[in-house]
Amino acid sequence: MVQDMRIAMWSGPRNLSTAMMYSFGARTDCTVWDEPFYAAYLNATGLSHPMDDVVVKSGEPDPDKVISTCLGPIPDGKPHFYQKHMTHHMLNGFDRGWIASMKNVFLIRHPARVIASYAIKREGPTLEDIGFSQQIEMIKALDARGEDVVVVDSAAIRRNPEAMIKRLCAAIDLPFDAQMLKWRAGGHPNDGVWASHWYGAVHKSTGFAGAEGKLPELSDPYQNVLAQALPMYEDMLARAI
């Protein structure tokens, strides 16, 4: 087992990413950080997001300072540091050299589900908003360096949480802890300030939701986004654990 483990969970939005943070946050040996680069991303792009002013004011807008914290002493004196990252927050111009120092896991979800879920919270998602192209780019960069990459599909986790969390822990050399399968309703103390807008469903949960049903029907404006993202998802799914 690796001591002082720093786990970077890379996903797009609406990917089971908050439930995964709660899962790791339920361990007594792990502290979690919710979307460290969100403020830096909004500050650099000026994009309009729900609660964007509050996000920028509450977070760290300097990406280099965020990186220093990602690599620095683990908060709360814990041996493991789980960081929930959105791939689209890693803008061109942000240093990425630090990523090789992490245990890198890529969390994926079928893009039709991502698009449908995202559009409820923020209308008009584009390919850039949902993270698939950035995931592929980062995986290729890590592959080129010979770094380990773990890919896990959210649908597999929801079908069989215990088996898949055990498999994920084994893949990153972390002992499984049964506490990862349940958490208290109402959110986590380390939720970002944006939780009130984005995390309503997971705040009502006490564990992973069951298997998802049929894929949602998308309206015409989103069909093009789906067509672009689907081959990327399928490429990543082929190497999922």
PDB file of N, CA, C and O in Angstrom, residues 170-198:
ATOM      1  N   ALA A 170      -8.159  -1.996  -5.454  1.00  0.00           N
ATOM      2  CA  ALA A 170      -7.051  -2.870  -5.827  1.00  0.00           C
ATOM      3  C   ALA A 170      -6.201  -2.232  -6.931  1.00  0.00           C
ATOM      4  O   ALA A 170      -4.967  -2.336  -6.921  1.00  0.00           O
ATOM      5  N   ALA A 171      -6.863  -1.552  -7.865  1.00  0.00           N
ATOM      6  CA  ALA A 171      -6.148  -0.959  -8.995  1.00  0.00           C
ATOM      7  C   ALA A 171      -5.228   0.174  -8.563  1.00  0.00           C
ATOM      8  O   ALA A 171      -4.228   0.457  -9.244  1.00  0.00           O
ATOM      9  N   ILE A 172      -5.547   0.838  -7.453  1.00  0.00           N
ATOM     10  CA  ILE A 172      -4.699   1.943  -6.988  1.00  0.00           C
ATOM     11  C   ILE A 172      -3.906   1.571  -5.730  1.00  0.00           C
ATOM     12  O   ILE A 172      -3.311   2.445  -5.096  1.00  0.00           O
ATOM     13  N   ASP A 173      -3.921   0.288  -5.385  1.00  0.00           N
ATOM     14  CA  ASP A 173      -3.137  -0.210  -4.256  1.00  0.00           C
ATOM     15  C   ASP A 173      -3.602   0.401  -2.936  1.00  0.00           C
ATOM     16  O   ASP A 173      -2.794   0.818  -2.107  1.00  0.00           O
ATOM     17  N   LEU A 174      -4.912   0.449  -2.754  1.00  0.00           N
ATOM     18  CA  LEU A 174      -5.518   0.973  -1.534  1.00  0.00           C
ATOM     19  C   LEU A 174      -6.418  -0.107  -0.943  1.00  0.00           C
ATOM     20  O   LEU A 174      -7.299  -0.619  -1.639  1.00  0.00           O
ATOM     21  N   PRO A 175      -6.228  -0.505   0.309  1.00  0.00           N
ATOM     22  CA  PRO A 175      -7.099  -1.526   0.891  1.00  0.00           C
ATOM     23  C   PRO A 175      -8.559  -1.087   0.861  1.00  0.00           C
ATOM     24  O   PRO A 175      -8.878   0.063   1.147  1.00  0.00           O
ATOM     25  N   PHE A 176      -9.433  -2.004   0.519  1.00  0.00           N
ATOM     26  CA  PHE A 176     -10.866  -1.711   0.523  1.00  0.00           C
ATOM     27  C   PHE A 176     -11.350  -1.482   1.951  1.00  0.00           C
ATOM     28  O   PHE A 176     -10.898  -2.121   2.895  1.00  0.00           O
ATOM     29  N   ASP A 177     -12.272  -0.559   2.092  1.00  0.00           N
ATOM     30  CA  ASP A 177     -12.895  -0.268   3.380  1.00  0.00           C
ATOM     31  C   ASP A 177     -14.406  -0.279   3.153  1.00  0.00           C
ATOM     32  O   ASP A 177     -14.928   0.491   2.332  1.00  0.00           O
ATOM     33  N   ALA A 178     -15.118  -1.136   3.869  1.00  0.00           N
ATOM     34  CA  ALA A 178     -16.565  -1.267   3.680  1.00  0.00           C
ATOM     35  C   ALA A 178     -17.320   0.030   3.958  1.00  0.00           C
ATOM     36  O   ALA A 178     -18.450   0.203   3.490  1.00  0.00           O
ATOM     37  N   GLN A 179     -16.699   0.955   4.691  1.00  0.00           N
ATOM     38  CA  GLN A 179     -17.351   2.246   4.945  1.00  0.00           C
ATOM     39  C   GLN A 179     -17.567   3.033   3.657  1.00  0.00           C
ATOM     40  O   GLN A 179     -18.378   3.979   3.636  1.00  0.00           O
ATOM     41  N   MET A 180     -16.858   2.676   2.596  1.00  0.00           N
ATOM     42  CA  MET A 180     -16.989   3.393   1.325  1.00  0.00           C
ATOM     43  C   MET A 180     -18.341   3.163   0.660  1.00  0.00           C
ATOM     44  O   MET A 180     -18.679   3.855  -0.302  1.00  0.00           O
ATOM     45  N   LEU A 181     -19.113   2.229   1.134  1.00  0.00           N
ATOM     46  CA  LEU A 181     -20.385   1.887   0.507  1.00  0.00           C
ATOM     47  C   LEU A 181     -21.564   2.648   1.079  1.00  0.00           C
ATOM     48  O   LEU A 181     -22.698   2.508   0.600  1.00  0.00           O
ATOM     49  N   LYS A 182     -21.341   3.463   2.099  1.00  0.00           N
ATOM     50  CA  LYS A 182     -22.464   4.204   2.696  1.00  0.00           C
ATOM     51  C   LYS A 182     -21.945   5.501   3.317  1.00  0.00           C
ATOM     52  O   LYS A 182     -20.775   5.627   3.657  1.00  0.00           O
ATOM     53  N   TRP A 183     -22.839   6.450   3.418  1.00  0.00           N
ATOM     54  CA  TRP A 183     -22.509   7.748   4.026  1.00  0.00           C
ATOM     55  C   TRP A 183     -23.790   8.368   4.564  1.00  0.00           C
ATOM     56  O   TRP A 183     -24.896   7.899   4.283  1.00  0.00           O
ATOM     57  N   ARG A 184     -23.638   9.395   5.361  1.00  0.00           N
ATOM     58  CA  ARG A 184     -24.805  10.062   5.924  1.00  0.00           C
ATOM     59  C   ARG A 184     -25.464  10.960   4.884  1.00  0.00           C
ATOM     60  O   ARG A 184     -24.791  11.610   4.083  1.00  0.00           O
ATOM     61  N   ALA A 185     -26.765  11.013   4.919  1.00  0.00           N
ATOM     62  CA  ALA A 185     -27.496  11.942   4.053  1.00  0.00           C
ATOM     63  C   ALA A 185     -27.185  13.375   4.471  1.00  0.00           C
ATOM     64  O   ALA A 185     -26.814  13.637   5.612  1.00  0.00           O
ATOM     65  N   GLY A 186     -27.337  14.297   3.532  1.00  0.00           N
ATOM     66  CA  GLY A 186     -27.191  15.712   3.861  1.00  0.00           C
ATOM     67  C   GLY A 186     -25.922  16.369   3.383  1.00  0.00           C
ATOM     68  O   GLY A 186     -25.716  17.559   3.623  1.00  0.00           O
ATOM     69  N   GLY A 187     -25.061  15.628   2.715  1.00  0.00           N
ATOM     70  CA  GLY A 187     -23.845  16.245   2.188  1.00  0.00           C
ATOM     71  C   GLY A 187     -22.621  15.976   3.029  1.00  0.00           C
ATOM     72  O   GLY A 187     -22.693  15.339   4.089  1.00  0.00           O
ATOM     73  N   HIS A 188     -21.498  16.462   2.547  1.00  0.00           N
ATOM     74  CA  HIS A 188     -20.208  16.263   3.208  1.00  0.00           C
ATOM     75  C   HIS A 188     -19.667  17.623   3.651  1.00  0.00           C
ATOM     76  O   HIS A 188     -19.863  18.624   2.952  1.00  0.00           O
ATOM     77  N   PRO A 189     -18.963  17.684   4.778  1.00  0.00           N
ATOM     78  CA  PRO A 189     -18.410  18.972   5.228  1.00  0.00           C
ATOM     79  C   PRO A 189     -17.486  19.626   4.211  1.00  0.00           C
ATOM     80  O   PRO A 189     -17.330  20.860   4.219  1.00  0.00           O
ATOM     81  N   ASN A 190     -16.874  18.833   3.327  1.00  0.00           N
ATOM     82  CA  ASN A 190     -15.950  19.392   2.341  1.00  0.00           C
ATOM     83  C   ASN A 190     -16.605  19.696   1.000  1.00  0.00           C
ATOM     84  O   ASN A 190     -15.908  19.979   0.023  1.00  0.00           O
ATOM     85  N   ASP A 191     -17.928  19.656   0.940  1.00  0.00           N
ATOM     86  CA  ASP A 191     -18.624  20.077  -0.285  1.00  0.00           C
ATOM     87  C   ASP A 191     -18.215  21.498  -0.664  1.00  0.00           C
ATOM     88  O   ASP A 191     -18.065  22.372   0.211  1.00  0.00           O
ATOM     89  N   GLY A 192     -18.098  21.742  -1.980  1.00  0.00           N
ATOM     90  CA  GLY A 192     -17.902  23.104  -2.441  1.00  0.00           C
ATOM     91  C   GLY A 192     -19.145  23.952  -2.201  1.00  0.00           C
ATOM     92  O   GLY A 192     -20.245  23.412  -1.988  1.00  0.00           O
ATOM     93  N   VAL A 193     -18.988  25.275  -2.252  1.00  0.00           N
ATOM     94  CA  VAL A 193     -20.119  26.161  -1.983  1.00  0.00           C
ATOM     95  C   VAL A 193     -21.228  26.015  -3.023  1.00  0.00           C
ATOM     96  O   VAL A 193     -22.370  26.411  -2.784  1.00  0.00           O
ATOM     97  N   TRP A 194     -20.907  25.425  -4.167  1.00  0.00           N
ATOM     98  CA  TRP A 194     -21.869  25.230  -5.247  1.00  0.00           C
ATOM     99  C   TRP A 194     -22.790  24.032  -5.002  1.00  0.00           C
ATOM    100  O   TRP A 194     -23.682  23.748  -5.802  1.00  0.00           O
ATOM    101  N   ALA A 195     -22.595  23.327  -3.901  1.00  0.00           N
ATOM    102  CA  ALA A 195     -23.336  22.090  -3.647  1.00  0.00           C
ATOM    103  C   ALA A 195     -24.847  22.306  -3.653  1.00  0.00           C
ATOM    104  O   ALA A 195     -25.609  21.443  -4.106  1.00  0.00           O
ATOM    105  N   SER A 196     -25.308  23.452  -3.158  1.00  0.00           N
ATOM    106  CA  SER A 196     -26.750  23.685  -3.062  1.00  0.00           C
ATOM    107  C   SER A 196     -27.413  23.684  -4.438  1.00  0.00           C
ATOM    108  O   SER A 196     -28.604  23.380  -4.552  1.00  0.00           O
ATOM    109  N   HIS A 197     -26.662  24.020  -5.486  1.00  0.00           N
ATOM    110  CA  HIS A 197     -27.226  24.012  -6.833  1.00  0.00           C
ATOM    111  C   HIS A 197     -27.102  22.650  -7.507  1.00  0.00           C
ATOM    112  O   HIS A 197     -28.034  22.186  -8.162  1.00  0.00           O
ATOM    113  N   TRP A 198     -25.949  21.986  -7.326  1.00  0.00           N
ATOM    114  CA  TRP A 198     -25.632  20.805  -8.114  1.00  0.00           C
ATOM    115  C   TRP A 198     -25.888  19.474  -7.412  1.00  0.00           C
ATOM    116  O   TRP A 198     -26.041  18.451  -8.072  1.00  0.00           O
TER     117      TRP A 198
END
